[in-house]
Every structure is written in structure tokens, then in C-alpha cells.
Coordinates of N, CA and C in Angstrom, one line a residue:
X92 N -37.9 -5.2 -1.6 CA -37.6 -5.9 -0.4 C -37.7 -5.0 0.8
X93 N -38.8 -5.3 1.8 CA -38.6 -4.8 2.7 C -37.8 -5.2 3.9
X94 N -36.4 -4.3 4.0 CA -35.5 -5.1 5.0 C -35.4 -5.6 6.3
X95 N -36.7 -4.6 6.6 CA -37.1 -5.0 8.7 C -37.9 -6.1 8.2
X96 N -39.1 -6.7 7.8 CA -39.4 -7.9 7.3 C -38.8 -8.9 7.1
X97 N -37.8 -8.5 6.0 CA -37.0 -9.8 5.6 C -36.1 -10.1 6.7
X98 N -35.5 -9.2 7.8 CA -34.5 -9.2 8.7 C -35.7 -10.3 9.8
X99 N -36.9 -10.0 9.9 CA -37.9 -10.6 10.7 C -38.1 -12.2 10.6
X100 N -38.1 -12.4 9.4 CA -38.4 -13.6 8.8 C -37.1 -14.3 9.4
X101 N -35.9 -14.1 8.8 CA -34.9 -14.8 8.6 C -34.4 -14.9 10.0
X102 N -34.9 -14.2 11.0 CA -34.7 -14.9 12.7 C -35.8 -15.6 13.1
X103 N -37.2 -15.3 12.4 CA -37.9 -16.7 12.6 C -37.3 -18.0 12.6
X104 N -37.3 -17.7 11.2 CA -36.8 -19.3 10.5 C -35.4 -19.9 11.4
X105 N -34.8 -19.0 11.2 CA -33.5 -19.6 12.4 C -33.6 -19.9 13.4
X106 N -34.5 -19.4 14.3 CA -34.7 -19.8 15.8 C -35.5 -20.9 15.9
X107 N -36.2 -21.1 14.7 CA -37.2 -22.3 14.4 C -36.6 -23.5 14.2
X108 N -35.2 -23.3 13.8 CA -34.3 -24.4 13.3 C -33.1 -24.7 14.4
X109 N -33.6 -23.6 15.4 CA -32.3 -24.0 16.7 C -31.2 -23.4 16.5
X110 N -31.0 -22.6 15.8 CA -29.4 -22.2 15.2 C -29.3 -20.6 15.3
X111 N -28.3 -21.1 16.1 CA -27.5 -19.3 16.8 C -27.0 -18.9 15.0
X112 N -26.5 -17.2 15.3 CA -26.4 -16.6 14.2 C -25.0 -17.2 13.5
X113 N -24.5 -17.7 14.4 CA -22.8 -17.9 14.3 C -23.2 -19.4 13.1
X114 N -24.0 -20.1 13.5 CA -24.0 -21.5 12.9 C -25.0 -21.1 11.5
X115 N -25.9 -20.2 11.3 CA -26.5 -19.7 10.4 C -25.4 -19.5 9.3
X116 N -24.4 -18.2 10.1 CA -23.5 -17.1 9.0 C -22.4 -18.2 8.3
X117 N -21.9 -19.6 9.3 CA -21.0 -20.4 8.6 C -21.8 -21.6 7.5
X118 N -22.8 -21.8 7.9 CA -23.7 -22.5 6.8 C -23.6 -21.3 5.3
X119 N -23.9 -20.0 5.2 CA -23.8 -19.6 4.0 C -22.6 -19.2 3.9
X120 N -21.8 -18.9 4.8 CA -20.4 -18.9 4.5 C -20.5 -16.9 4.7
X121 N -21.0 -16.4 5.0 CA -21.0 -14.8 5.5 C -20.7 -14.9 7.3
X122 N -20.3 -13.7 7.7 CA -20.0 -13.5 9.1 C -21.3 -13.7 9.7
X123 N -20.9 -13.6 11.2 CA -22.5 -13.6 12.2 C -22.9 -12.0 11.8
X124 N -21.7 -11.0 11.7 CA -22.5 -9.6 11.9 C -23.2 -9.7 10.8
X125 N -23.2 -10.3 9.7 CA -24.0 -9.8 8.6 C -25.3 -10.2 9.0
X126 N -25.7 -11.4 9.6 CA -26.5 -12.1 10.3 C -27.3 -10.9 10.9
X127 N -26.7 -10.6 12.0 CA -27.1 -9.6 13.1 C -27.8 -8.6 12.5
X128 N -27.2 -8.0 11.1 CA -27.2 -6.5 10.8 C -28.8 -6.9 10.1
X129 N -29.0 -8.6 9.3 CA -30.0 -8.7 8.6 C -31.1 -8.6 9.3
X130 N -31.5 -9.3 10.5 CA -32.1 -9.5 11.5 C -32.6 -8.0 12.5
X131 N -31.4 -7.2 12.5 CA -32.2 -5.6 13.1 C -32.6 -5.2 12.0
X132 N -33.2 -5.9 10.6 CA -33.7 -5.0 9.8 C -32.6 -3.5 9.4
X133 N -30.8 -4.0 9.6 CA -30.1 -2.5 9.4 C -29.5 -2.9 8.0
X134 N -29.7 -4.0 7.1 CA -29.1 -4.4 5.8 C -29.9 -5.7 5.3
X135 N -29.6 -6.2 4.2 CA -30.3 -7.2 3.7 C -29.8 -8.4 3.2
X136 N -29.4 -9.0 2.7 CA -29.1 -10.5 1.9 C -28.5 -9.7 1.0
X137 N -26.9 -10.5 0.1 CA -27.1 -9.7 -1.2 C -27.8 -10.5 -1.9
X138 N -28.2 -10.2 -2.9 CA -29.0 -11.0 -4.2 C -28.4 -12.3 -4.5
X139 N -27.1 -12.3 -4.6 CA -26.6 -13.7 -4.8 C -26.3 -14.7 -3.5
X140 N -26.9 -14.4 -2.6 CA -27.3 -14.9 -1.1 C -28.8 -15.3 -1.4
X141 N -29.7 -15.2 -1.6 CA -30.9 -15.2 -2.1 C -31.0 -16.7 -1.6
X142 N -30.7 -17.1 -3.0 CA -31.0 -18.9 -3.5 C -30.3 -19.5 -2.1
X143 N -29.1 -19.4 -1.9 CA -28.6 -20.2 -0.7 C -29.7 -20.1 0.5
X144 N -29.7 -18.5 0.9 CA -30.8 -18.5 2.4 C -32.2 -19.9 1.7
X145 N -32.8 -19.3 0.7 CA -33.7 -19.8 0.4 C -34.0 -21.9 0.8
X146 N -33.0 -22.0 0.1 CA -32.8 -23.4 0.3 C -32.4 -23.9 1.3
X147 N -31.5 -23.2 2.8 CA -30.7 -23.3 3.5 C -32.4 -23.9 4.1
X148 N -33.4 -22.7 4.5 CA -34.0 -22.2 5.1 C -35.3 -23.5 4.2
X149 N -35.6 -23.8 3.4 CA -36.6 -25.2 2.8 C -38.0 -23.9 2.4
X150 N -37.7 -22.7 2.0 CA -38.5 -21.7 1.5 C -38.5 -21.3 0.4
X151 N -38.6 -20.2 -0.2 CA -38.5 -19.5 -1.9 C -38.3 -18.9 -1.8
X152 N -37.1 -17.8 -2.6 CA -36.7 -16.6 -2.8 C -38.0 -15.6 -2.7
X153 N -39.0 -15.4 -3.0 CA -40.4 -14.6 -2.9 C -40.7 -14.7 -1.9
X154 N -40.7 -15.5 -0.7 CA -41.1 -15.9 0.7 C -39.9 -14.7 1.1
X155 N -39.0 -14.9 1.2 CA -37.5 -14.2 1.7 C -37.8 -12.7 1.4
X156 N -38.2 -12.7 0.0 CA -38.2 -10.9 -0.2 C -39.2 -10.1 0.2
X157 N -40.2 -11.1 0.5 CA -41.8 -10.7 1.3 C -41.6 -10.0 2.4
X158 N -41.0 -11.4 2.9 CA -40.9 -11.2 4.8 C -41.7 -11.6 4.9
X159 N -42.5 -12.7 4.9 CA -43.7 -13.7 5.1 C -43.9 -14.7 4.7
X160 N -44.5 -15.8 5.6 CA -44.9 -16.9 5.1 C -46.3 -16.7 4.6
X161 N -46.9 -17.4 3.7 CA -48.3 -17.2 3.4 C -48.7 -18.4 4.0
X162 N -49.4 -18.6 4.8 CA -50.0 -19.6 5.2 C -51.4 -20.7 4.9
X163 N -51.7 -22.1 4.3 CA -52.9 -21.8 3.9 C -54.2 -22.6 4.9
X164 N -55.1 -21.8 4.9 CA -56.3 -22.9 5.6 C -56.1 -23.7 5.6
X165 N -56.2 -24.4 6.9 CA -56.7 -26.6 6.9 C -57.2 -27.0 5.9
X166 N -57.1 -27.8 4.9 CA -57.7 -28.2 4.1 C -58.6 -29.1 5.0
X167 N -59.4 -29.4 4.6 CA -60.6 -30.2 5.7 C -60.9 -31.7 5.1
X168 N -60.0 -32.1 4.0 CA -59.7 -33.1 4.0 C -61.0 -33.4 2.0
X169 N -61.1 -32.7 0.8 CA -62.8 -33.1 0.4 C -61.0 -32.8 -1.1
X170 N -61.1 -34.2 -1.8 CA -60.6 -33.7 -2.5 C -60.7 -33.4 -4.1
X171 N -62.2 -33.3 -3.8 CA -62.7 -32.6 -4.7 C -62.7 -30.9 -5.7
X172 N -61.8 -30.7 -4.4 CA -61.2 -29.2 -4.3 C -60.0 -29.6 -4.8
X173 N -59.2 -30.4 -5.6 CA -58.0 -30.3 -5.6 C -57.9 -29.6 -6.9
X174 N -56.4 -28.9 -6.7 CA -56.0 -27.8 -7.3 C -55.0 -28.6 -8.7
X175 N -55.0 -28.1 -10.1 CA -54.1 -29.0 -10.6 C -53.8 -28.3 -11.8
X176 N -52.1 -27.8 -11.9 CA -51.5 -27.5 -13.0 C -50.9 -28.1 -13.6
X177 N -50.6 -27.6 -14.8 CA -49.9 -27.7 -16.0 C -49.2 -27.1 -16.8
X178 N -47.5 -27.9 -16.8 CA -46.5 -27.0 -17.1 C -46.5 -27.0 -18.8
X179 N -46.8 -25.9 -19.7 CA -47.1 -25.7 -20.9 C -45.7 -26.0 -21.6
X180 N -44.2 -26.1 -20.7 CA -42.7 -26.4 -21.7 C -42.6 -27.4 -21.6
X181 N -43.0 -28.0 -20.8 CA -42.4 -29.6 -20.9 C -43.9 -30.9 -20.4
X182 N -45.1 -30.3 -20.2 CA -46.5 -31.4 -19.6 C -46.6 -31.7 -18.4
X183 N -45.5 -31.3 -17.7 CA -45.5 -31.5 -16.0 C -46.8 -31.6 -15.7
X184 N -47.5 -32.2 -14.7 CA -48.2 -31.6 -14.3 C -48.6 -32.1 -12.6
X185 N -48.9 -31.1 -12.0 CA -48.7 -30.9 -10.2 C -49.9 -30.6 -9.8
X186 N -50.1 -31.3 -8.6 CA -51.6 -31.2 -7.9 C -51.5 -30.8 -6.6
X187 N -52.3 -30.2 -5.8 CA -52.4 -29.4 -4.6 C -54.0 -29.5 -4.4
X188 N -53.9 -30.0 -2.7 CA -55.2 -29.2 -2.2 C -55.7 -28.5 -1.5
X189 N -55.1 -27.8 -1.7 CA -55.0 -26.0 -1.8 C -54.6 -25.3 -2.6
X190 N -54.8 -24.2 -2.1 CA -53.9 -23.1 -3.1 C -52.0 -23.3 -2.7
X191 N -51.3 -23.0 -3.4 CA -50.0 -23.0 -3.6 C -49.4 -22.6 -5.0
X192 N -48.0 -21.9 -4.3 CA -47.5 -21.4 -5.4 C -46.5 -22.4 -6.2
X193 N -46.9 -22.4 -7.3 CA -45.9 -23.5 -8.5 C -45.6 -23.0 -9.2
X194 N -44.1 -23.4 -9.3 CA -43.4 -22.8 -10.8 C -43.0 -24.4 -11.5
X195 N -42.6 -23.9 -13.0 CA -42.0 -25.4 -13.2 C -41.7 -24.5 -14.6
X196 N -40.1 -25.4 -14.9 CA -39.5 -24.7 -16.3 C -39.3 -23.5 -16.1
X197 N -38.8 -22.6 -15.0 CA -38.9 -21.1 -15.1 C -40.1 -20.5 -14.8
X198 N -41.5 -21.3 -14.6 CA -42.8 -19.9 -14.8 C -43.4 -20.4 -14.0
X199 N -44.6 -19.6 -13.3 CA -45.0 -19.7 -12.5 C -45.8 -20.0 -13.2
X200 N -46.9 -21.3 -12.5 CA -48.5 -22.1 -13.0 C -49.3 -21.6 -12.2
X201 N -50.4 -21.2 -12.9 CA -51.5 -21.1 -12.0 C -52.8 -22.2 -12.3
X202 N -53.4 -22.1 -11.5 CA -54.4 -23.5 -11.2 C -55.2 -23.7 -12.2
X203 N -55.6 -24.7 -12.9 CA -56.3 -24.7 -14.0 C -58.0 -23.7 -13.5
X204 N -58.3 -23.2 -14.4 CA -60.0 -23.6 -13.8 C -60.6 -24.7 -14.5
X205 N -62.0 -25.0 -13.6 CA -62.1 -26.4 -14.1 C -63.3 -26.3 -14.5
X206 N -64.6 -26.0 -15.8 CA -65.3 -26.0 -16.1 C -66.0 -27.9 -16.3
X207 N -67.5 -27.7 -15.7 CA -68.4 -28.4 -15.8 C -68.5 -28.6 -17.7
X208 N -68.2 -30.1 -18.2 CA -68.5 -30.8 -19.7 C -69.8 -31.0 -19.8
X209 N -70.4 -29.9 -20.9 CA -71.4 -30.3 -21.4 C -71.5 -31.5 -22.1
X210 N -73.0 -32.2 -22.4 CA -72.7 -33.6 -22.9 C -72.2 -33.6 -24.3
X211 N -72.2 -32.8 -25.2 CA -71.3 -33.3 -26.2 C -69.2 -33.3 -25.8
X212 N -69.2 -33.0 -25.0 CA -67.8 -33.0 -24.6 C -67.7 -33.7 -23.6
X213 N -68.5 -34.7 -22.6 CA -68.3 -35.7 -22.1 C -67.3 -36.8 -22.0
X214 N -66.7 -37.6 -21.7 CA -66.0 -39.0 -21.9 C -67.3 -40.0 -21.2
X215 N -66.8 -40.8 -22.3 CA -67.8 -42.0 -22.7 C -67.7 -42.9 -21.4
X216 N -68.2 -43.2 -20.5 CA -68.1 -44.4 -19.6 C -69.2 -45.1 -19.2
X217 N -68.7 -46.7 -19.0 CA -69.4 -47.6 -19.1 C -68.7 -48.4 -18.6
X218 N -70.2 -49.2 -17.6 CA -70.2 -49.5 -16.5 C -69.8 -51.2 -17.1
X219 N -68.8 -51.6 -16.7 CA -68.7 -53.2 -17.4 C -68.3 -54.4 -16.1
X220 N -69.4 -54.4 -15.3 CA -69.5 -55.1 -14.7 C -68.0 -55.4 -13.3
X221 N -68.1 -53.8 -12.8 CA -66.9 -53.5 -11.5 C -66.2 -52.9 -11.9
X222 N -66.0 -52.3 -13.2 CA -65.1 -51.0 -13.6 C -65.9 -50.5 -14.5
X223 N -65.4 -49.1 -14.3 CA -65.8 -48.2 -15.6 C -64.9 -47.8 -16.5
X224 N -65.1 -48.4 -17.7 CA -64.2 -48.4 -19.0 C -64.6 -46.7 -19.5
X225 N -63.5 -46.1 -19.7 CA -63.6 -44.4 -20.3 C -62.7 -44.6 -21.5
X226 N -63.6 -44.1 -22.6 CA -63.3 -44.1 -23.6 C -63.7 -42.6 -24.1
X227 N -63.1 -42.3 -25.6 CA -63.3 -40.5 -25.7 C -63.4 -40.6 -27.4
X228 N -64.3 -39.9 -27.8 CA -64.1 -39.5 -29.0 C -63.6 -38.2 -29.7
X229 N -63.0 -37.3 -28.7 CA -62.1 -36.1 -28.6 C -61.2 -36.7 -29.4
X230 N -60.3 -35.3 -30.4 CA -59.5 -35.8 -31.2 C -58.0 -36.2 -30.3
X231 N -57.1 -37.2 -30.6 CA -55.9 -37.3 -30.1 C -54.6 -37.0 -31.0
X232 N -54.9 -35.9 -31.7 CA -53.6 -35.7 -32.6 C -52.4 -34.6 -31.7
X233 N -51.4 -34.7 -32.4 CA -50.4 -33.4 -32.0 C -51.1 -32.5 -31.7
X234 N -51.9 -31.7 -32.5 CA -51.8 -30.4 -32.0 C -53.2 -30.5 -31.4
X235 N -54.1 -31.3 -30.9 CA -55.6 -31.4 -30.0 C -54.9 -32.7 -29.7
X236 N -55.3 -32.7 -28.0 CA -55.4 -33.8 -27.2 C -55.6 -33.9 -25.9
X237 N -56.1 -34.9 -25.0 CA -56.5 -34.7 -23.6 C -55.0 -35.7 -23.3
X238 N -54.4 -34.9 -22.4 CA -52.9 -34.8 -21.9 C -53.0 -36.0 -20.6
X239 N -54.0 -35.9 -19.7 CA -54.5 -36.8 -18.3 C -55.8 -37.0 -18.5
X240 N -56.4 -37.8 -17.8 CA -57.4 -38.3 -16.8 C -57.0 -38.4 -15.7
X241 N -57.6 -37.9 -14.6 CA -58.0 -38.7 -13.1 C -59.5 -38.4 -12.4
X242 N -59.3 -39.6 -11.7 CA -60.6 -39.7 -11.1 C -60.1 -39.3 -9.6
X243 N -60.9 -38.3 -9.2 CA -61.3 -37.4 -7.8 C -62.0 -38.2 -7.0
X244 N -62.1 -38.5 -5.6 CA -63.1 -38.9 -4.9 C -62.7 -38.1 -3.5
X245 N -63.6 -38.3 -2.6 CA -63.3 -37.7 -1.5 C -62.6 -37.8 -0.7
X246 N -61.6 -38.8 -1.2 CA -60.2 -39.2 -0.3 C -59.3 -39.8 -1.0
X247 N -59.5 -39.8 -2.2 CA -58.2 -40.5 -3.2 C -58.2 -39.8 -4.4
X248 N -57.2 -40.2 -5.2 CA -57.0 -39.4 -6.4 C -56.5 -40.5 -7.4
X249 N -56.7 -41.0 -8.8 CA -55.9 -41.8 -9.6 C -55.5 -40.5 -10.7
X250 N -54.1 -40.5 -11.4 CA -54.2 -40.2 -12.7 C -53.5 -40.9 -13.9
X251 N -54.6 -41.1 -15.4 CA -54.3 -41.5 -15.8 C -53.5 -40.8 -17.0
X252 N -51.8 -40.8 -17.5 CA -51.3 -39.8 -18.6 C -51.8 -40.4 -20.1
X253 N -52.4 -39.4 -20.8 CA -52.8 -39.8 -22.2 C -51.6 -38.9 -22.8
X254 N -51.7 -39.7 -24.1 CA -50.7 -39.0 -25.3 C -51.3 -38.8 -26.6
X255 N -50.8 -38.0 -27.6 CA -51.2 -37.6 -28.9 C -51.0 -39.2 -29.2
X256 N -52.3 -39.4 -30.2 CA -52.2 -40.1 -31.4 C -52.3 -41.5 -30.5
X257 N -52.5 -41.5 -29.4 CA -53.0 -42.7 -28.3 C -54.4 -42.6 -28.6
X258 N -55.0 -43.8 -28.7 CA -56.3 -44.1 -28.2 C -56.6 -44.1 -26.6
X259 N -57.9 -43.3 -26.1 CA -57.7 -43.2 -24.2 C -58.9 -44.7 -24.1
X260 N -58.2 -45.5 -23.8 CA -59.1 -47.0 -22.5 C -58.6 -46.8 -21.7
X261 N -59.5 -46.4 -20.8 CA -59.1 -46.7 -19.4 C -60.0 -46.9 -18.3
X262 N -59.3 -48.4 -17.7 CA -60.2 -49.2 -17.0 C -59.9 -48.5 -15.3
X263 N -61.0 -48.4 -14.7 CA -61.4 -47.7 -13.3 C -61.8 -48.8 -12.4
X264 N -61.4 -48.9 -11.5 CA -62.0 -49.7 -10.1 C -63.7 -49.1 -9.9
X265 N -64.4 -49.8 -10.3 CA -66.0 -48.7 -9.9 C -66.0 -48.1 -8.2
X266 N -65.9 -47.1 -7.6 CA -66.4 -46.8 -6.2 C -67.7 -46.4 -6.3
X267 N -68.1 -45.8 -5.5 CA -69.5 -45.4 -4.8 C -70.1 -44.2 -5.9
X268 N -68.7 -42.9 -5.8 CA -69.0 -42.0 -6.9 C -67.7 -41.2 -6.5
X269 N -67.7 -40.5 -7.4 CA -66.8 -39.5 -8.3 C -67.2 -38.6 -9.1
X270 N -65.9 -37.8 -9.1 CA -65.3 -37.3 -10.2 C -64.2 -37.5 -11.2
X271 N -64.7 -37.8 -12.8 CA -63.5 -37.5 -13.8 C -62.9 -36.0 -14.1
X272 N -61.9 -35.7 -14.1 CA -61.3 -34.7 -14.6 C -60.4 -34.7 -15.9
X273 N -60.3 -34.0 -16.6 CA -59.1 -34.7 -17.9 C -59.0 -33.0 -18.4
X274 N -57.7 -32.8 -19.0 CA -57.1 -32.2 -19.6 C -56.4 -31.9 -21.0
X275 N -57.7 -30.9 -21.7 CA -57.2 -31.0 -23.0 C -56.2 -29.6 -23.2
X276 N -55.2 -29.7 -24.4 CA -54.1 -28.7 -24.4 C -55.2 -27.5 -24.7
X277 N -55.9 -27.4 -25.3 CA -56.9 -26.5 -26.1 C -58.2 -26.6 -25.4
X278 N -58.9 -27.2 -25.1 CA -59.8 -26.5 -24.2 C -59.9 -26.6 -22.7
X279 N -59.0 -27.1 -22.4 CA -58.4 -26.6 -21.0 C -59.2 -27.7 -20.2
X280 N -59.3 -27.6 -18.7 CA -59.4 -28.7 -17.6 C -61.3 -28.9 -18.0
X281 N -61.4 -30.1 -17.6 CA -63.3 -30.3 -17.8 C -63.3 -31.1 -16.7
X282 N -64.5 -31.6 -16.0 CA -64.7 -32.6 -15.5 C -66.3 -33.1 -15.6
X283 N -66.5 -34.1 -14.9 CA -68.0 -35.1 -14.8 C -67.8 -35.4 -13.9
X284 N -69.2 -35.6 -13.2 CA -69.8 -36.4 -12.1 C -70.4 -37.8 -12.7
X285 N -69.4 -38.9 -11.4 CA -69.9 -40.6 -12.6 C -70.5 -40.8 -10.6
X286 N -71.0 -41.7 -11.4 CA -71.6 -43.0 -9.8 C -72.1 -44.4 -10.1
X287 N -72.4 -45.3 -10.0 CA -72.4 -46.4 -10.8 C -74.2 -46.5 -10.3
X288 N -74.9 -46.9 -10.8 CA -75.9 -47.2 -11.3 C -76.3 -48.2 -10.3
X289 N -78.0 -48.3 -9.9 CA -78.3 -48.6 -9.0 C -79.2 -49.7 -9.4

């Protein structure tokens, strides 16, 4: 931890929030000097002050010990870029479009990568007259199985949750075009480009 940083940060955030040092130090329940001393960069948070600043403040312990915000690009709105993990303890799974940092269960996720399905690893769709029915011949047992489906488009997102030992139907509103994306435990994120036929 760098302490002139983190002392930096933690009078951003405060001044950002309107709040003299006095209304700060009684919110965590420490003096203003401690405040003061964090702020000239002449001492730091203790460690079990951490979690409170963090939360007080709507940030992360890692933001705090940085002395920074990471900030990210405008997303420009294509959400075909979206970012999407998966928590391996419990199947969570969280979407972003952008980069961002996720933890879930204790660990930090990082973004799937998302490889282009060759056609034998495809999902089956078909066009049935205003939806597209997806159907999969991928195995769905315990230990192999596609965990989601969603369909991407340039401004929306659906997702559908599959389970072991479930058969996947699933009926789609037809749009213009798309992206499927689906996630198997074992070979990890795939997607396809669908559009309905002309």
C-alpha cells in the first residue's frame, strides 16, 4: 500500500461525497486526526478499517490499497463485446460490457474467452416460422454440459440457464441477426453467428 496514494484517494472520495473529515471519522467510528493523518499521506487505514472504508466509500479493498480508480472506456454501446463469467463454486454467472473486476465465492473471475464453434460443435437452429428453436446434441450429463445459452444482439441480451441431464429447447423471438453464445463446463464459452434466412 502506497500511503500518499491511498491518503489521495480517500479525500477524493470524500470530497466527492460532501463530507468533512469529522463526518467521515464518526461514520467509521475513528477520530478526524486519523482522517487527517490518512489524507497527508502521514499513516494509513488499519487493515481491519479496510472493509468498512471500502463499503462506506461503494469501492473495493484493491481500489483503496492502489490509490486508484481504474477507469473504463465508453463502451459505445455493440453488445457484442460483452464480457461474461463464471463462478466455478457455485455457476454464478455475471456479465459486463467491459472489462471489470469480479469476484464471486472468494475468487476472482476472469472473462471467459470466447472461441468461434466449428460446425461439428454448433447448436442446431431452426427457423420455425418466427422463432428459432436451439436444440444441441452436446452431451448433458453431470460431469459434460452447456451450463447457459444467450443470444447477443446489438442492443439486448437474453440468457437461457441449462442443467445436467436437461434436454436444451429453446424457443428465440427471430430478430434480424445475432449472436448465440453457450457455455460448456469443459470446453469452455463458444458462440455462432444466426440471421434468419431470406
Amino acid at each position: 500500500m502506497d500511503q500518499i496514494k491511498t491518503g489521495r484517494l480517500i479525500r477524493q472520495l470524500r470530497t466527492a461525497m460532501g463530507l468533512t473529515q469529522k463526518q467521515l471519522a464518526e461514520s467509521i467510528c475513528v477520530s478526524d486526526k486519523a482522517v487527517s493523518k490518512w489524507e497527508c499521506g502521514c499513516g494509513c487505514p488499519d487493515v481491519s478499517l479496510l472493509t468498512a472504508l471500502a463499503e462506506f466509500f461503494g469501492t473495493d479493498i484493491n481500489t483503496l490499497l492502489n490509490g486508484e480508480i481504474d477507469k473504463n472506456e465508453t463502451e459505445k454501446g455493440n453488445m457484442k463485446k460483452m464480457r461474461f463469467y463464471v463462478c466455478k463454486e457455485c455457476g454464478n454467472i455475471i456479465t459486463s460490457t467491459s472489462d471489470a473486476t469480479v469476484t464471486c465465492c472468494g475468487n476472482k473471475l476472469n472473462a471467459l474467452e470466447m472461441k468461434k464453434a466449428d460446425e461439428s460443435q454448433q447448436l442446431n437452429i431452426e427457423d420455425i416460422g418466427g422463432e428459432w428453436y436451439i436444440t444441441t446434441d452436446h452431451e448433458m450429463t453431470k460431469e459434460h454440459y452447456i451450463s447457459f445459452v444467450a443470444y447477443v444482439s446489438d442492443s439486448s441480451m437474453m440468457i437461457f440457464r441449462q442443467y445436467p441431464e436437461w434436454g436444451m429447447n429453446i424457443n428465440l423471438p427471430m430478430y434480424r441477426s445475432g449472436r448465440i453464445v453457450w457455455y460448456c463446463n469443459k470446453c469452455g464459452l463458444m458462440y455462432q453467428d444466426i440471421r434468419p434466412k431470406r
